mmCIF file of C-alpha atoms in Angstrom:
data_model
loop_
_atom_site.group_PDB
_atom_site.id
_atom_site.type_symbol
_atom_site.label_atom_id
_atom_site.label_comp_id
_atom_site.label_asym_id
_atom_site.label_seq_id
_atom_site.Cartn_x
_atom_site.Cartn_y
_atom_site.Cartn_z
ATOM 1 C CA UNK I 1 83.008 126.442 69.580
ATOM 2 C CA UNK I 2 84.249 122.975 68.664
ATOM 3 C CA UNK I 3 87.047 121.038 70.317
ATOM 4 C CA UNK I 4 90.232 121.228 68.217
ATOM 5 C CA UNK I 5 90.118 118.441 65.645
ATOM 6 C CA UNK I 6 86.587 117.365 66.551
ATOM 7 C CA UNK I 7 83.299 118.300 64.909
ATOM 8 C CA UNK I 8 81.293 118.939 68.083
ATOM 9 C CA UNK I 9 81.356 121.392 70.930
ATOM 10 C CA UNK I 10 81.867 120.820 74.626
ATOM 11 C CA UNK I 11 78.194 121.720 75.190
ATOM 12 C CA UNK I 12 76.995 119.225 72.572
ATOM 13 C CA UNK I 13 79.190 116.454 73.990
ATOM 14 C CA UNK I 14 78.034 117.249 77.525
ATOM 15 C CA UNK I 15 74.385 116.884 76.498
ATOM 16 C CA UNK I 16 75.024 113.531 74.789
ATOM 17 C CA UNK I 17 77.032 112.276 77.762
ATOM 18 C CA UNK I 18 74.293 113.308 80.189
ATOM 19 C CA UNK I 19 71.663 111.463 78.145
ATOM 20 C CA UNK I 20 73.795 108.317 78.070
ATOM 21 C CA UNK I 21 74.605 108.632 81.762
ATOM 22 C CA UNK I 22 70.879 109.015 82.496
ATOM 23 C CA UNK I 23 70.239 105.815 80.497
ATOM 24 C CA UNK I 24 72.811 103.974 82.624
ATOM 25 C CA UNK I 25 71.400 105.337 85.869
ATOM 26 C CA UNK I 26 67.854 104.404 84.816
ATOM 27 C CA UNK I 27 69.058 100.864 84.138
ATOM 28 C CA UNK I 28 71.050 100.364 87.338
ATOM 29 C CA UNK I 29 68.245 101.830 89.445
ATOM 30 C CA UNK I 30 65.645 99.485 87.944
ATOM 31 C CA UNK I 31 64.153 97.494 90.861
ATOM 32 C CA UNK I 32 65.115 94.164 89.249
ATOM 33 C CA UNK I 33 68.720 95.329 88.770
ATOM 34 C CA UNK I 34 68.774 96.583 92.363
ATOM 35 C CA UNK I 35 67.524 93.220 93.630
ATOM 36 C CA UNK I 36 70.205 91.325 91.696
ATOM 37 C CA UNK I 37 72.897 93.738 92.832
ATOM 38 C CA UNK I 38 71.800 93.385 96.465
ATOM 39 C CA UNK I 39 71.779 89.604 96.081
ATOM 40 C CA UNK I 40 75.345 89.677 94.766
ATOM 41 C CA UNK I 41 76.539 92.039 97.494
ATOM 42 C CA UNK I 42 75.014 89.762 100.182
ATOM 43 C CA UNK I 43 77.403 87.001 99.096
ATOM 44 C CA UNK I 44 80.874 86.528 100.487
ATOM 45 C CA UNK I 45 83.428 88.427 98.354
ATOM 46 C CA UNK I 46 84.966 85.187 97.056
ATOM 47 C CA UNK I 47 81.516 84.033 95.812
ATOM 48 C CA UNK I 48 80.747 87.190 93.843
ATOM 49 C CA UNK I 49 82.829 86.423 90.706
ATOM 50 C CA UNK I 50 80.812 83.231 90.150
ATOM 51 C CA UNK I 51 77.576 85.209 90.552
ATOM 52 C CA UNK I 52 78.843 87.630 87.899
ATOM 53 C CA UNK I 53 79.658 84.760 85.558
ATOM 54 C CA UNK I 54 76.400 82.864 86.116
ATOM 55 C CA UNK I 55 73.998 85.821 86.364
ATOM 56 C CA UNK I 56 75.286 89.187 85.120
ATOM 57 C CA UNK I 57 77.033 87.809 82.026
ATOM 58 C CA UNK I 58 74.229 85.444 80.991
ATOM 59 C CA UNK I 59 71.517 87.245 79.010
ATOM 60 C CA UNK I 60 69.101 84.330 79.273
ATOM 61 C CA UNK I 61 69.514 84.211 83.072
ATOM 62 C CA UNK I 62 68.963 87.956 83.330
ATOM 63 C CA UNK I 63 65.781 87.644 81.255
ATOM 64 C CA UNK I 64 64.645 84.663 83.355
ATOM 65 C CA UNK I 65 65.033 86.860 86.436
ATOM 66 C CA UNK I 66 63.079 89.668 84.772
ATOM 67 C CA UNK I 67 65.888 92.051 83.845
ATOM 68 C CA UNK I 68 65.813 93.407 80.310
ATOM 69 C CA UNK I 69 69.120 94.978 79.295
ATOM 70 C CA UNK I 70 68.284 97.962 77.064
ATOM 71 C CA UNK I 71 69.669 98.150 73.561
ATOM 72 C CA UNK I 72 73.131 99.693 73.609
ATOM 73 C CA UNK I 73 73.914 98.873 77.241
ATOM 74 C CA UNK I 74 76.504 96.192 77.889
ATOM 75 C CA UNK I 75 77.340 94.258 81.040
ATOM 76 C CA UNK I 76 80.845 92.848 80.993
ATOM 77 C CA UNK I 77 83.852 92.049 83.111
ATOM 78 C CA UNK I 78 86.643 94.578 83.129
ATOM 79 C CA UNK I 79 89.974 95.353 84.775
ATOM 80 C CA UNK I 80 91.745 98.506 85.834
ATOM 81 C CA UNK I 81 94.863 99.611 83.961
ATOM 82 C CA UNK I 82 97.030 98.285 86.791
ATOM 83 C CA UNK I 83 95.283 94.898 86.368
ATOM 84 C CA UNK I 84 93.146 95.095 89.525
ATOM 85 C CA UNK I 85 89.996 93.144 88.685
ATOM 86 C CA UNK I 86 86.494 94.506 88.858
ATOM 87 C CA UNK I 87 83.507 92.233 89.237
ATOM 88 C CA UNK I 88 81.648 93.702 86.287
ATOM 89 C CA UNK I 89 80.821 96.999 84.677
ATOM 90 C CA UNK I 90 77.837 98.446 82.875
ATOM 91 C CA UNK I 91 78.661 100.560 79.872
ATOM 92 C CA UNK I 92 77.108 102.301 76.949
ATOM 93 C CA UNK I 93 78.938 103.587 73.917
ATOM 94 C CA UNK I 94 78.307 107.132 72.874
ATOM 95 C CA UNK I 95 76.685 107.571 69.437
ATOM 96 C CA UNK I 96 79.070 106.909 66.545
ATOM 97 C CA UNK I 97 79.702 110.611 65.945
ATOM 98 C CA UNK I 98 81.411 110.730 69.353
ATOM 99 C CA UNK I 99 83.383 107.482 69.146
ATOM 100 C CA UNK I 100 86.615 109.423 69.114
ATOM 101 C CA UNK I 101 85.696 110.396 72.682
ATOM 102 C CA UNK I 102 84.731 106.981 74.048
ATOM 103 C CA UNK I 103 82.105 105.301 76.167
ATOM 104 C CA UNK I 104 80.221 105.828 79.377
ATOM 105 C CA UNK I 105 81.299 103.283 81.970
ATOM 106 C CA UNK I 106 80.053 102.446 85.428
ATOM 107 C CA UNK I 107 81.898 99.787 87.404
ATOM 108 C CA UNK I 108 80.848 98.194 90.711
ATOM 109 C CA UNK I 109 82.609 100.684 92.984
ATOM 110 C CA UNK I 110 81.139 103.585 91.016
ATOM 111 C CA UNK I 111 77.767 101.854 91.068
ATOM 112 C CA UNK I 112 77.902 101.441 94.812
ATOM 113 C CA UNK I 113 78.656 105.125 95.215
ATOM 114 C CA UNK I 114 76.094 106.246 92.677
ATOM 115 C CA UNK I 115 73.457 103.681 93.587
ATOM 116 C CA UNK I 116 73.459 104.436 97.304
ATOM 117 C CA UNK I 117 71.917 107.724 96.280
ATOM 118 C CA UNK I 118 68.990 105.751 94.804
ATOM 119 C CA UNK I 119 68.970 102.485 96.745
ATOM 120 C CA UNK I 120 68.526 101.393 100.282
ATOM 121 C CA UNK I 121 71.426 98.921 100.273
#
């Protein structure tokens, strides 16, 4: 059974979302990503935005440090709807067929919660 007005079912969308979520989790649990994240979190809170700007948002710096961002995964700054800043987020758009639904997004607070399951930070 499809969602009203959409050409896919809840089950189909759930499978696609799980695959994309797994891709994000695989990326953020990569040992190189974990090392960079731990390095950032060891800094004073007021120093972290500069780390984001100089490291997380610079593809050449990430590559220099050994982190390959997989095709389709983006690292970017973001803000909450009420304008509270986040340091950065990692996101992946769903395949085009599902663009009317949106993207998978993991921000730092979500990462900390999710990553503690996988990391020893």
